[in-house]
Amino acid sequence: MPILQRGRAPRRTQIATDRVEAALVEQYTGLVRLAYLTLPASLSRHRRVLVAHAAAQRALPAARAALLPRPRGPEPGAGAPEDALRVRVLRAALSAAHRPSGWPAALPPPRTVLPRLPVVWGLRVFPRAGGAEEIALGQALAEASAPARAAFVLLHVDGFAAGHVTQLLGAAGVSDPGQALDEAAGLDAAAGPAAEALLRSQEFDACSVQTRPTDLVRRRRRRRLGGCVAALAVATAGALVVLPDRGSEDQPMARPRTTAAGILDADRLTRAGADEWADTSRVDFTVWPARGERSSDGALLARALDAWAAPSDGVRVTATPGTAVDAPPRAPQLLFAGDLDGRAVVLLSDGDRLARYGEADDGRTATLDLARVDDADVTTAAAVTLSRTDGRARYLLAPWVADATTRDLLRPDTPGRPLHVSRDGVSDAVPVAAAGCDRRPVLQLRSSSRIVEHHAFLVMDLGGLSPVHLTYTPLPGHGTPPPRQPREATSSGALLAWARTACLVEPWRGGSVRAVNTWDFAEQTFPEGGGHAVWSCARASTWRGPGNVALLLRPASASVTEPARVVGRAKDTAACSRFGQHVVASARWRSPQGHWYLVAAGSRAVTRISWNGAVDGVRPGRTVAVRAPEEGAVRVTARLAGGESLAEVGP
């Protein structure tokens, strides 16, 4: 009998090994996808691919051990080989995404810094690019927490029920799986019914990747630097042998220090042709020519490249949220190099990011500012902030900008004033928005007829490298018309709407905002002579994808610039975008007769509004105005034409 017992353990071990190995081979692509999407988007795509494969490959021994018989039963989540592997992959990805307390937000998580197998030398690997929907979903996922991303994948790709997902997340060490599921449900608005198809697309397939070489010049110089350091180390070791003892007492030995500075070559910078922007279908930063009187200053350009590749302690580095701070993967493109307001400024792009390097005339203080611009277009790549001093800013305008004026959003009836721009595209210094709400200056730019006719648009400086594109979506027509698309905020109706919205965008300053759209989704006549009111949603879309929204009520007013009333706010949401086209909002309003009302309105597809709490009721239609007490909570919901229920956004 003892002999039989000794013989069963190896057999069980072999069975467990075979089961897990078979499951790993069968599920490998899905496991890598799960890890890739769970990892933080702050990592470069190259690093996420490698860490995802490492997580899947390292899951095999741990998952096999979890399935072996134990005195106290199997480990949690080890009911099936596939689940054991998923738990181990999730643990690895979640721990890689973890940032210890005090860890700088601009740096990647510590567990993703140290190399693990697999390792790739001399190549960058990354999934193939998807379409606009995949990019938008990826940006929404980047704003969600790692457990929520994992839950979203398990729900939509693996097709698990919420209970099973809760068990897997709990076994992987997630403290609150329920919260992760709730957050994952919010991502449905960014994906809709095509969630599974989008997640299975090539955008998120880390097993079918493209490759490109790292910068070859940088690689060659790195080898030379390594050879020099090795030779110096040998020479230093020899010196340590032959020097007398008193030499080490009287004069301390200088130790060689290696650095990444200088590994990028200023002579290899990419430069676009002067008229390339007029002969391409891609109008963005990639067709900006190199401008500025110091665009041939090799020493300045080398210092800028060194600061980006390996900033020294004397370089202050800033990055907008969601922007990677690692060195460029290839030779960057030079956009500008010149002197402005007592500082030398260099503007570079690696195709996904802008880098603005600045140094004082004394050469002792330097800055490097990084920002994402990976989906820029003719409007969001139309201008870059070169300098800000004393409440004024200078901008470098795109080569396709044929005319530039400045105007104040708080004076919608005042025409724009011409803005002088140098031959290199640098504007005169213009005021920027200050504290308070006395003025809201914007640039009104007009594109050259060589790329588009009669196209003027507004951009506003909200503290980022690139000014924010302002748009406007007017009220819908009668009935249930198709949704209207955002348009340029240059019409009289758009300027009047923005005059009452401009002072409400300050909370979004410096938040990596790409564009702000004001959407008038409903209008209403208030009772007791309350006049005409407009409900709107202002959405600040970030370069990362998710946006922040403010639900606004513009009641009748004697002033065209009286700020709208904020009735709700929400962060990191798809609401009021093309992935969140339905909205309902409510507020308490006091009539000219002194009576308090609950007023509410919904977007074009709302067919019924109900409310309960301090006052209860239901009414068909898109607007409601009922008598209600001044105080007391009221929950407002709406029913859409398709039968779905819709809750308020950030009441």
XYZ file of C-alpha atoms in Angstrom:
651
model
C 0.000 0.000 0.000
C 2.689 2.548 0.778
C 4.308 1.687 -2.548
C 1.065 2.549 -4.364
C 0.774 5.862 -2.533
C 4.313 6.815 -3.461
C 3.557 6.035 -7.078
C 0.394 8.185 -7.254
C 2.050 11.512 -6.463
C 4.290 11.601 -9.555
C 1.343 10.567 -11.705
C -0.833 13.355 -10.304
C 2.045 15.757 -10.807
C 2.390 14.676 -14.434
C -1.357 14.965 -15.014
C -1.396 18.472 -13.509
C 1.588 19.443 -15.633
C -0.002 18.124 -18.829
C -3.303 19.871 -18.125
C -1.723 23.232 -17.416
C 0.666 23.046 -20.368
C -2.197 22.173 -22.705
C -4.293 25.025 -21.311
C -1.401 27.470 -21.688
C -0.880 26.556 -25.340
C -4.597 26.805 -26.074
C -5.214 30.008 -24.133
C -1.877 31.760 -24.689
C -3.176 34.541 -26.948
C -6.042 35.315 -24.590
C -3.762 35.304 -21.543
C -1.349 37.721 -23.196
C -4.258 39.958 -24.211
C -5.563 39.918 -20.636
C -2.158 40.918 -19.267
C -1.570 43.532 -21.994
C -4.866 45.300 -21.315
C -4.496 45.079 -17.529
C -1.049 46.694 -17.565
C -0.972 50.507 -17.246
C -1.047 52.554 -20.445
C 1.720 54.743 -19.022
C 4.120 52.034 -20.193
C 5.194 52.151 -23.805
C 3.490 49.628 -26.064
C 6.825 47.845 -26.521
C 7.247 47.346 -22.789
C 3.624 46.297 -22.305
C 3.995 43.593 -24.985
C 7.096 42.151 -23.333
C 5.702 42.312 -19.796
C 2.442 40.703 -20.977
C 4.289 37.778 -22.566
C 6.443 37.422 -19.452
C 3.334 37.279 -17.269
C 1.794 34.530 -19.404
C 4.977 32.478 -19.615
C 5.811 32.751 -15.912
C 2.289 31.655 -14.990
C 2.968 28.032 -15.935
C 4.982 26.848 -12.880
C 2.766 28.672 -10.379
C -0.471 27.466 -11.982
C 0.816 23.898 -12.089
C 1.708 24.068 -8.408
C -1.722 25.490 -7.578
C -3.423 22.412 -9.059
C -1.387 19.877 -7.104
C -3.059 18.214 -4.118
C -2.401 20.025 -0.839
C -3.236 19.132 2.757
C -5.470 22.202 3.030
C -7.049 21.973 -0.400
C -6.254 23.749 -3.665
C -5.375 27.405 -3.836
C -8.179 29.914 -4.522
C -8.998 30.225 -8.190
C -7.401 26.887 -9.047
C -10.579 25.003 -9.964
C -9.551 24.560 -13.611
C -6.211 24.883 -15.398
C -7.467 27.833 -17.427
C -8.632 29.689 -14.312
C -5.395 28.918 -12.484
C -3.474 30.454 -15.372
C -5.748 33.506 -15.500
C -5.309 34.104 -11.776
C -1.522 33.921 -12.063
C -1.469 36.229 -15.097
C -3.733 38.698 -13.322
C -1.547 38.648 -10.224
C 1.524 39.402 -12.308
C -0.153 42.182 -14.316
C -1.770 43.788 -11.267
C 1.464 43.709 -9.295
C 3.303 45.197 -12.265
C 0.757 48.020 -12.385
C 1.136 48.728 -8.655
C 2.932 51.925 -7.680
C 4.267 52.084 -4.104
C 3.322 55.071 -1.984
C 5.439 58.040 -2.987
C 6.498 56.541 -6.326
C 6.646 59.372 -8.931
C 3.636 59.326 -11.264
C 5.845 60.217 -14.233
C 7.897 57.023 -13.850
C 6.762 53.519 -14.848
C 5.843 51.120 -12.025
C 8.977 49.610 -10.444
C 8.188 46.012 -11.392
C 8.157 46.912 -15.079
C 11.594 48.520 -15.040
C 13.755 45.440 -14.467
C 14.028 43.290 -17.619
C 12.514 39.817 -17.599
C 12.343 37.187 -20.255
C 11.418 37.561 -23.022
C 13.916 40.316 -23.895
C 14.175 41.951 -27.321
C 17.348 43.743 -28.382
C 17.574 46.131 -31.305
C 13.847 46.112 -32.116
C 10.683 47.766 -30.872
C 7.542 45.596 -30.966
C 3.978 46.837 -30.806
C 0.490 45.741 -31.925
C -0.862 46.930 -35.226
C -2.868 50.119 -35.105
C -6.642 49.873 -35.147
C -9.308 52.296 -36.265
C -10.865 55.275 -34.528
C -13.182 53.121 -32.387
C -10.315 50.961 -31.136
C -8.228 54.024 -30.325
C -11.117 55.617 -28.426
C -11.675 52.423 -26.443
C -7.971 52.168 -25.682
C -7.979 55.699 -24.345
C -11.017 54.927 -22.190
C -9.307 51.820 -20.817
C -6.214 53.868 -20.003
C -8.261 55.981 -17.597
C -9.800 53.017 -15.787
C -8.137 51.169 -12.917
C -6.192 47.969 -13.593
C -8.801 45.716 -11.881
C -11.562 47.367 -13.936
C -9.649 46.750 -17.162
C -9.171 43.123 -16.190
C -12.852 42.740 -15.345
C -13.846 44.339 -18.660
C -11.741 41.826 -20.607
C -12.991 38.844 -18.610
C -16.607 39.911 -19.145
C -16.446 40.698 -22.863
C -13.656 38.534 -24.289
C -13.898 35.458 -22.093
C -17.661 35.859 -21.686
C -17.672 35.097 -17.957
C -20.569 35.917 -15.672
C -20.075 38.620 -13.046
C -19.878 36.032 -10.272
C -17.053 34.153 -11.969
C -15.188 37.400 -12.634
C -15.547 38.315 -8.970
C -13.987 34.985 -7.952
C -11.059 35.389 -10.339
C -10.341 38.960 -9.254
C -10.564 38.001 -5.604
C -8.175 35.085 -6.119
C -5.786 37.479 -7.908
C -5.679 39.733 -4.850
C -8.133 42.482 -5.821
C -9.475 43.918 -2.564
C -12.844 45.075 -3.968
C -13.915 43.079 -7.048
C -17.391 44.615 -6.889
C -16.003 48.096 -7.405
C -13.959 46.832 -10.346
C -17.124 45.380 -11.920
C -18.992 48.656 -11.419
C -16.161 50.573 -13.067
C -16.033 48.045 -15.901
C -19.745 48.606 -16.501
C -18.954 52.268 -17.063
C -16.575 51.279 -19.859
C -19.496 49.776 -21.773
C -20.422 53.298 -22.839
C -17.073 53.620 -24.625
C -17.404 50.291 -26.436
C -21.129 49.621 -26.804
C -22.337 46.326 -28.244
C -19.090 45.905 -30.210
C -16.968 45.508 -27.071
C -15.862 41.949 -27.813
C -15.024 42.690 -31.440
C -13.020 45.768 -30.470
C -11.096 43.951 -27.727
C -10.239 41.114 -30.125
C -9.013 43.538 -32.796
C -5.377 43.924 -33.808
C -5.090 47.085 -31.692
C -5.060 44.916 -28.541
C -3.463 41.729 -29.917
C -0.012 41.589 -28.340
C 0.732 38.294 -30.132
C 0.479 39.720 -33.660
C 2.934 42.589 -33.531
C 4.883 44.847 -35.834
C 8.572 45.531 -35.400
C 10.779 48.487 -36.089
C 14.432 49.074 -35.287
C 15.577 51.227 -32.455
C 17.552 54.282 -33.497
C 20.545 52.798 -35.318
C 22.779 55.795 -34.695
C 21.990 55.691 -31.006
C 22.741 51.947 -30.945
C 26.133 52.433 -32.595
C 27.072 55.251 -30.257
C 25.929 53.192 -27.281
C 28.318 50.406 -28.355
C 31.141 52.915 -28.706
C 30.341 54.342 -25.286
C 30.288 50.848 -23.801
C 33.671 50.081 -25.342
C 35.151 53.293 -23.994
C 33.776 52.621 -20.536
C 35.156 49.073 -20.598
C 38.588 50.327 -21.652
C 38.499 52.987 -18.974
C 37.513 50.402 -16.379
C 40.472 48.223 -17.356
C 42.850 51.176 -17.237
C 41.482 52.237 -13.876
C 41.885 48.741 -12.488
C 45.509 48.716 -13.650
C 46.116 52.090 -12.052
C 44.752 50.831 -8.786
C 47.360 48.067 -8.831
C 50.457 50.176 -9.565
C 49.699 53.360 -7.629
C 51.320 53.621 -4.188
C 49.112 53.476 -1.142
C 49.491 57.153 -0.325
C 47.988 58.066 -3.690
C 44.595 56.863 -2.568
C 44.981 58.814 0.664
C 46.064 62.150 -0.781
C 43.889 62.308 -3.918
C 40.557 60.483 -4.217
C 40.241 58.402 -7.370
C 37.621 59.677 -9.833
C 35.201 56.913 -10.817
C 33.941 56.681 -14.395
C 30.224 57.396 -14.769
C 28.194 56.199 -17.752
C 25.197 58.134 -18.969
C 22.579 57.927 -21.707
C 23.201 61.545 -22.665
C 24.530 61.947 -26.163
C 23.174 58.687 -27.556
C 20.902 60.598 -29.975
C 22.573 62.405 -32.827
C 21.512 65.936 -33.755
C 22.648 65.305 -37.339
C 20.089 62.514 -37.651
C 17.039 64.567 -36.708
C 14.124 64.187 -39.105
C 13.091 67.328 -40.983
C 9.963 67.654 -43.118
C 10.015 69.555 -46.393
C 8.859 73.164 -46.433
C 5.727 72.425 -48.503
C 5.126 68.817 -47.502
C 1.976 69.810 -45.577
C 0.282 70.892 -48.817
C 0.810 67.571 -50.593
C -0.364 64.934 -48.111
C -3.571 63.498 -46.710
C -2.090 63.465 -43.195
C -2.064 67.010 -41.866
C -0.506 66.940 -38.406
C 2.851 67.491 -36.687
C 4.605 65.025 -39.009
C 4.512 67.603 -41.836
C 5.734 70.586 -39.821
C 9.013 71.854 -41.305
C 11.945 72.718 -39.046
C 11.858 76.436 -38.308
C 13.714 78.938 -36.160
C 17.045 80.741 -36.437
C 18.835 78.044 -34.398
C 17.530 75.019 -36.274
C 21.139 74.367 -37.393
C 22.712 74.882 -33.959
C 24.102 71.400 -33.392
C 25.203 72.077 -29.808
C 21.752 73.295 -28.739
C 20.005 70.423 -30.487
C 22.384 67.931 -28.869
C 21.591 69.313 -25.408
C 17.877 69.027 -26.116
C 18.264 65.419 -27.263
C 20.401 64.560 -24.252
C 17.763 66.012 -21.936
C 15.092 63.853 -23.543
C 17.197 60.679 -23.659
C 18.575 60.926 -20.109
C 17.770 64.162 -18.258
C 20.352 65.231 -15.718
C 19.534 66.485 -12.250
C 19.614 70.043 -13.569
C 16.740 69.483 -16.020
C 13.216 69.907 -14.659
C 10.950 67.416 -16.463
C 7.161 67.695 -16.617
C 4.656 65.535 -18.470
C 0.924 65.749 -18.961
C -1.153 62.900 -17.470
C -0.807 59.700 -19.456
C 2.365 60.792 -21.261
C 5.346 58.435 -21.256
C 8.632 60.022 -20.185
C 11.037 57.513 -21.722
C 13.481 58.367 -24.488
C 12.190 58.593 -28.067
C 12.206 55.199 -29.822
C 13.716 56.671 -32.974
C 15.322 59.866 -34.215
C 12.812 62.646 -33.416
C 11.558 65.262 -35.826
C 12.756 68.838 -35.372
C 9.941 71.395 -35.416
C 11.616 74.543 -34.063
C 14.799 75.880 -32.492
C 15.237 79.531 -31.598
C 15.532 82.206 -28.920
C 12.423 83.608 -27.251
C 12.059 85.890 -24.239
C 15.558 85.247 -22.934
C 15.469 81.466 -23.400
C 16.513 79.043 -26.077
C 13.607 76.810 -27.105
C 13.716 73.536 -29.043
C 10.554 71.746 -30.125
C 10.751 68.063 -31.078
C 8.271 65.296 -31.919
C 8.586 61.510 -31.980
C 5.224 61.033 -33.712
C 3.356 60.337 -30.462
C 4.649 63.104 -28.200
C 5.827 66.695 -28.282
C 8.944 67.616 -26.340
C 9.715 71.276 -25.600
C 13.211 71.899 -24.297
C 14.129 75.277 -22.872
C 17.279 76.700 -21.332
C 18.156 80.099 -19.919
C 20.864 82.254 -21.413
C 23.121 81.450 -18.471
C 22.831 77.754 -19.355
C 22.234 76.788 -15.721
C 18.472 76.119 -15.759
C 16.778 73.836 -18.259
C 13.276 72.407 -18.642
C 11.764 69.561 -20.627
C 7.985 69.442 -21.115
C 6.354 66.372 -22.690
C 2.789 65.961 -23.965
C 0.832 63.395 -25.951
C -0.234 64.348 -29.474
C -0.665 60.883 -30.974
C -3.945 61.593 -32.757
C -3.500 65.226 -33.735
C -5.170 66.721 -36.795
C -5.454 69.967 -38.709
C -6.918 71.782 -35.674
C -5.196 70.156 -32.696
C -1.820 70.386 -34.457
C -2.383 73.987 -35.502
C -0.402 75.646 -32.713
C 2.115 74.917 -29.962
C 2.933 77.124 -26.988
C 6.587 78.141 -27.146
C 6.783 80.394 -24.079
C 4.708 81.931 -21.303
C 5.909 84.993 -19.398
C 4.070 87.645 -17.387
C 0.584 86.493 -18.344
C 1.368 86.405 -22.050
C 2.249 83.578 -24.430
C 3.898 83.096 -27.811
C 2.757 80.343 -30.150
C 4.316 78.522 -33.065
C 1.614 78.166 -35.705
C 1.310 75.323 -38.179
C 2.514 76.010 -41.722
C -1.035 75.589 -43.033
C -2.381 78.480 -40.916
C -2.980 81.290 -43.403
C -4.469 83.870 -41.039
C -4.535 84.407 -37.268
C -6.562 86.717 -35.072
C -7.258 86.998 -31.359
C -10.647 87.472 -29.764
C -12.258 87.396 -26.325
C -14.977 84.804 -25.775
C -16.642 87.143 -23.272
C -17.159 89.692 -26.044
C -18.922 87.640 -28.741
C -19.951 90.705 -30.758
C -16.423 92.111 -30.989
C -14.535 91.017 -34.104
C -11.101 89.447 -33.819
C -7.906 91.496 -33.882
C -5.155 90.581 -36.346
C -2.221 88.700 -34.808
C 1.232 89.312 -36.230
C 3.167 86.143 -37.031
C 6.853 86.038 -38.035
C 8.156 84.282 -41.129
C 9.089 81.351 -38.907
C 5.505 81.041 -37.679
C 6.071 82.576 -34.211
C 3.266 84.808 -32.991
C 3.583 88.007 -31.025
C 2.982 87.645 -27.299
C -0.758 87.572 -26.562
C -2.617 87.584 -23.214
C -3.687 84.307 -21.644
C -6.594 83.764 -19.279
C -5.873 85.027 -15.769
C -7.544 84.460 -12.421
C -11.134 85.606 -12.284
C -13.312 85.898 -15.322
C -12.560 89.281 -16.827
C -11.460 87.905 -20.179
C -11.103 84.631 -22.017
C -8.719 85.165 -24.957
C -8.615 82.627 -27.786
C -6.923 82.325 -31.141
C -9.073 82.251 -34.265
C -7.107 80.562 -37.029
C -7.889 80.032 -40.695
C -6.488 77.128 -42.701
C -4.849 77.675 -46.051
C -7.051 77.101 -49.099
C -4.350 74.701 -50.301
C -5.749 72.069 -47.910
C -9.313 73.225 -47.129
C -11.454 76.192 -48.105
C -13.277 78.529 -45.734
C -12.134 76.722 -42.601
C -11.734 78.849 -39.477
C -11.570 77.502 -35.925
C -10.890 78.526 -32.331
C -8.192 77.288 -29.942
C -7.796 78.215 -26.279
C -4.711 78.038 -24.073
C -5.469 75.834 -21.052
C -1.883 75.499 -19.906
C -0.775 72.604 -22.114
C 1.785 72.463 -24.896
C -0.896 72.601 -27.578
C -3.931 74.906 -27.247
C -7.348 73.269 -26.944
C -9.712 73.074 -29.921
C -13.153 74.595 -29.175
C -16.258 73.254 -30.923
C -20.030 73.622 -30.679
C -22.976 71.282 -31.255
C -26.275 73.138 -31.771
C -29.725 72.153 -30.556
C -31.352 69.184 -32.293
C -34.261 69.652 -34.659
C -37.840 68.654 -33.915
C -38.890 65.021 -33.483
C -36.061 62.503 -33.172
C -33.520 63.689 -35.748
C -30.132 62.069 -36.293
C -27.448 63.333 -33.924
C -25.693 66.505 -34.929
C -21.919 66.574 -35.074
C -19.646 69.127 -33.396
C -18.769 72.035 -35.621
C -16.379 74.948 -35.414
C -17.285 77.475 -32.723
C -17.115 80.482 -35.029
C -20.803 81.105 -35.805
C -22.819 83.672 -33.896
C -24.790 80.955 -32.099
C -21.592 79.168 -31.088
C -19.977 82.373 -29.831
C -23.054 83.228 -27.755
C -23.061 79.747 -26.214
C -19.345 79.932 -25.459
C -19.728 83.400 -23.934
C -21.673 81.775 -21.083
C -19.435 78.676 -20.927
C -15.909 80.107 -21.171
C -15.510 80.835 -17.447
C -16.447 77.270 -16.469
C -13.509 75.451 -18.090
C -10.905 76.482 -15.508
C -11.103 73.153 -13.603
C -9.762 71.475 -16.747
C -6.654 73.653 -17.033
C -3.435 71.648 -17.315
C -5.279 68.326 -17.587
C -4.018 67.117 -20.965
C -7.167 68.384 -22.692
C -7.352 68.048 -26.440
C -10.738 69.628 -27.262
C -13.764 71.087 -25.498
C -17.211 70.831 -27.075
C -20.320 72.657 -25.895
C -23.389 70.612 -26.816
C -26.812 72.247 -26.519
C -28.942 69.139 -26.087
C -32.328 70.588 -25.037
C -34.296 73.820 -24.744
C -37.217 74.603 -22.473
C -39.636 77.395 -21.653
C -39.806 77.842 -17.901
C -43.165 78.475 -16.177
C -44.425 81.689 -14.597
C -42.641 83.888 -17.118
C -39.284 82.244 -16.547
C -38.345 82.654 -20.176
C -36.353 80.460 -22.534
C -33.615 78.180 -21.147
C -31.032 75.969 -22.813
C -29.501 72.806 -21.361
C -25.983 71.987 -22.478
C -23.105 69.636 -21.785
C -19.528 70.885 -21.959
C -17.103 68.014 -22.514
C -13.322 68.260 -22.197
C -11.872 65.349 -24.186
C -8.330 64.424 -23.202
C -5.534 63.062 -25.361
C -5.949 59.835 -23.382
C -9.579 59.421 -24.524
C -11.871 59.750 -21.504
C -13.222 63.163 -20.759
C -14.645 65.352 -18.040
C -18.093 66.872 -18.420
C -20.100 69.680 -16.893
C -23.904 69.732 -17.264
C -25.011 73.343 -17.650
C -28.260 75.267 -17.477
C -28.475 78.626 -19.260
C -31.666 80.322 -18.096
C -32.817 83.592 -19.581
C -30.481 86.439 -18.622
C -30.050 90.102 -19.367
C -26.311 89.539 -19.875
C -24.973 87.473 -22.768
C -21.896 86.615 -20.701
C -23.506 85.559 -17.410
C -21.920 82.160 -16.662
C -24.206 79.181 -17.057
C -25.233 77.305 -13.935
C -23.374 74.043 -13.341
C -25.915 71.349 -12.391
C -23.642 68.318 -12.603
C -20.055 67.222 -13.157
C -18.421 63.890 -13.949
C -14.829 62.808 -14.501
C -13.345 60.151 -16.760
C -16.576 59.463 -18.599
C -17.779 58.848 -22.138
C -20.896 60.970 -21.537
C -21.623 63.690 -24.096
C -19.349 62.059 -26.676
C -20.133 59.911 -29.690
C -19.926 56.941 -27.295
C -22.356 58.592 -24.868
C -24.941 60.369 -26.986
C -27.781 60.380 -24.447
C -28.004 62.526 -21.345
C -30.547 63.777 -18.812
C -30.043 66.530 -16.235
C -32.108 68.277 -13.575
C -31.918 71.286 -11.279
C -33.953 73.323 -8.793
C -35.081 76.649 -10.199
C -36.891 79.584 -8.632
C -39.481 81.346 -10.767
C -39.874 85.133 -10.962
C -42.919 84.626 -8.703
C -40.741 83.076 -6.001
C -41.908 79.453 -6.438
C -39.447 76.571 -6.525
C -39.533 74.033 -9.334
C -37.809 70.835 -10.273
C -36.770 71.294 -13.905
C -35.262 68.535 -16.014
C -34.460 67.882 -19.653
C -33.100 65.066 -21.788
C -31.399 64.705 -25.148
C -33.122 63.872 -28.431
C -33.796 60.139 -27.762
C -35.448 60.669 -24.352
C -39.166 59.824 -24.412
C -40.063 59.916 -20.704
C -38.681 61.438 -17.502
C -39.442 60.181 -14.006
C -38.458 61.518 -10.606
C -38.741 60.324 -7.031
C -37.626 61.521 -3.617
C -38.758 64.828 -2.192
C -41.273 64.857 -5.029
C -42.472 61.946 -7.194
C -43.852 61.736 -10.697
C -43.422 60.674 -14.295
C -44.126 62.506 -17.530
C -43.685 61.694 -21.228
C -41.515 63.993 -23.271
C -38.043 65.484 -23.037
C -38.610 68.284 -20.508
C -40.206 68.599 -17.069
C -41.060 71.528 -14.782
C -42.978 70.637 -11.604
C -43.411 72.407 -8.271
C -40.987 71.027 -5.673
C -39.543 72.054 -2.322
C -36.293 73.972 -2.350
C -34.501 71.253 -0.370
C -34.630 67.471 -0.479
C -32.990 64.901 -2.710
C -34.698 63.922 -5.955
C -33.516 61.127 -8.226
C -34.227 61.740 -11.918
C -34.127 59.037 -14.589
C -35.160 58.934 -18.238
C -36.429 56.317 -20.649
C -34.948 56.211 -24.156
C -36.773 55.427 -27.378
C -35.227 51.957 -27.387
C -36.519 51.187 -23.878
C -33.216 51.681 -22.016
C -33.064 53.533 -18.721
C -30.811 56.562 -18.368
C -29.555 58.089 -15.109
C -28.313 61.609 -14.541
C -24.647 62.343 -15.155
C -22.898 63.649 -12.047
C -25.868 65.288 -10.302
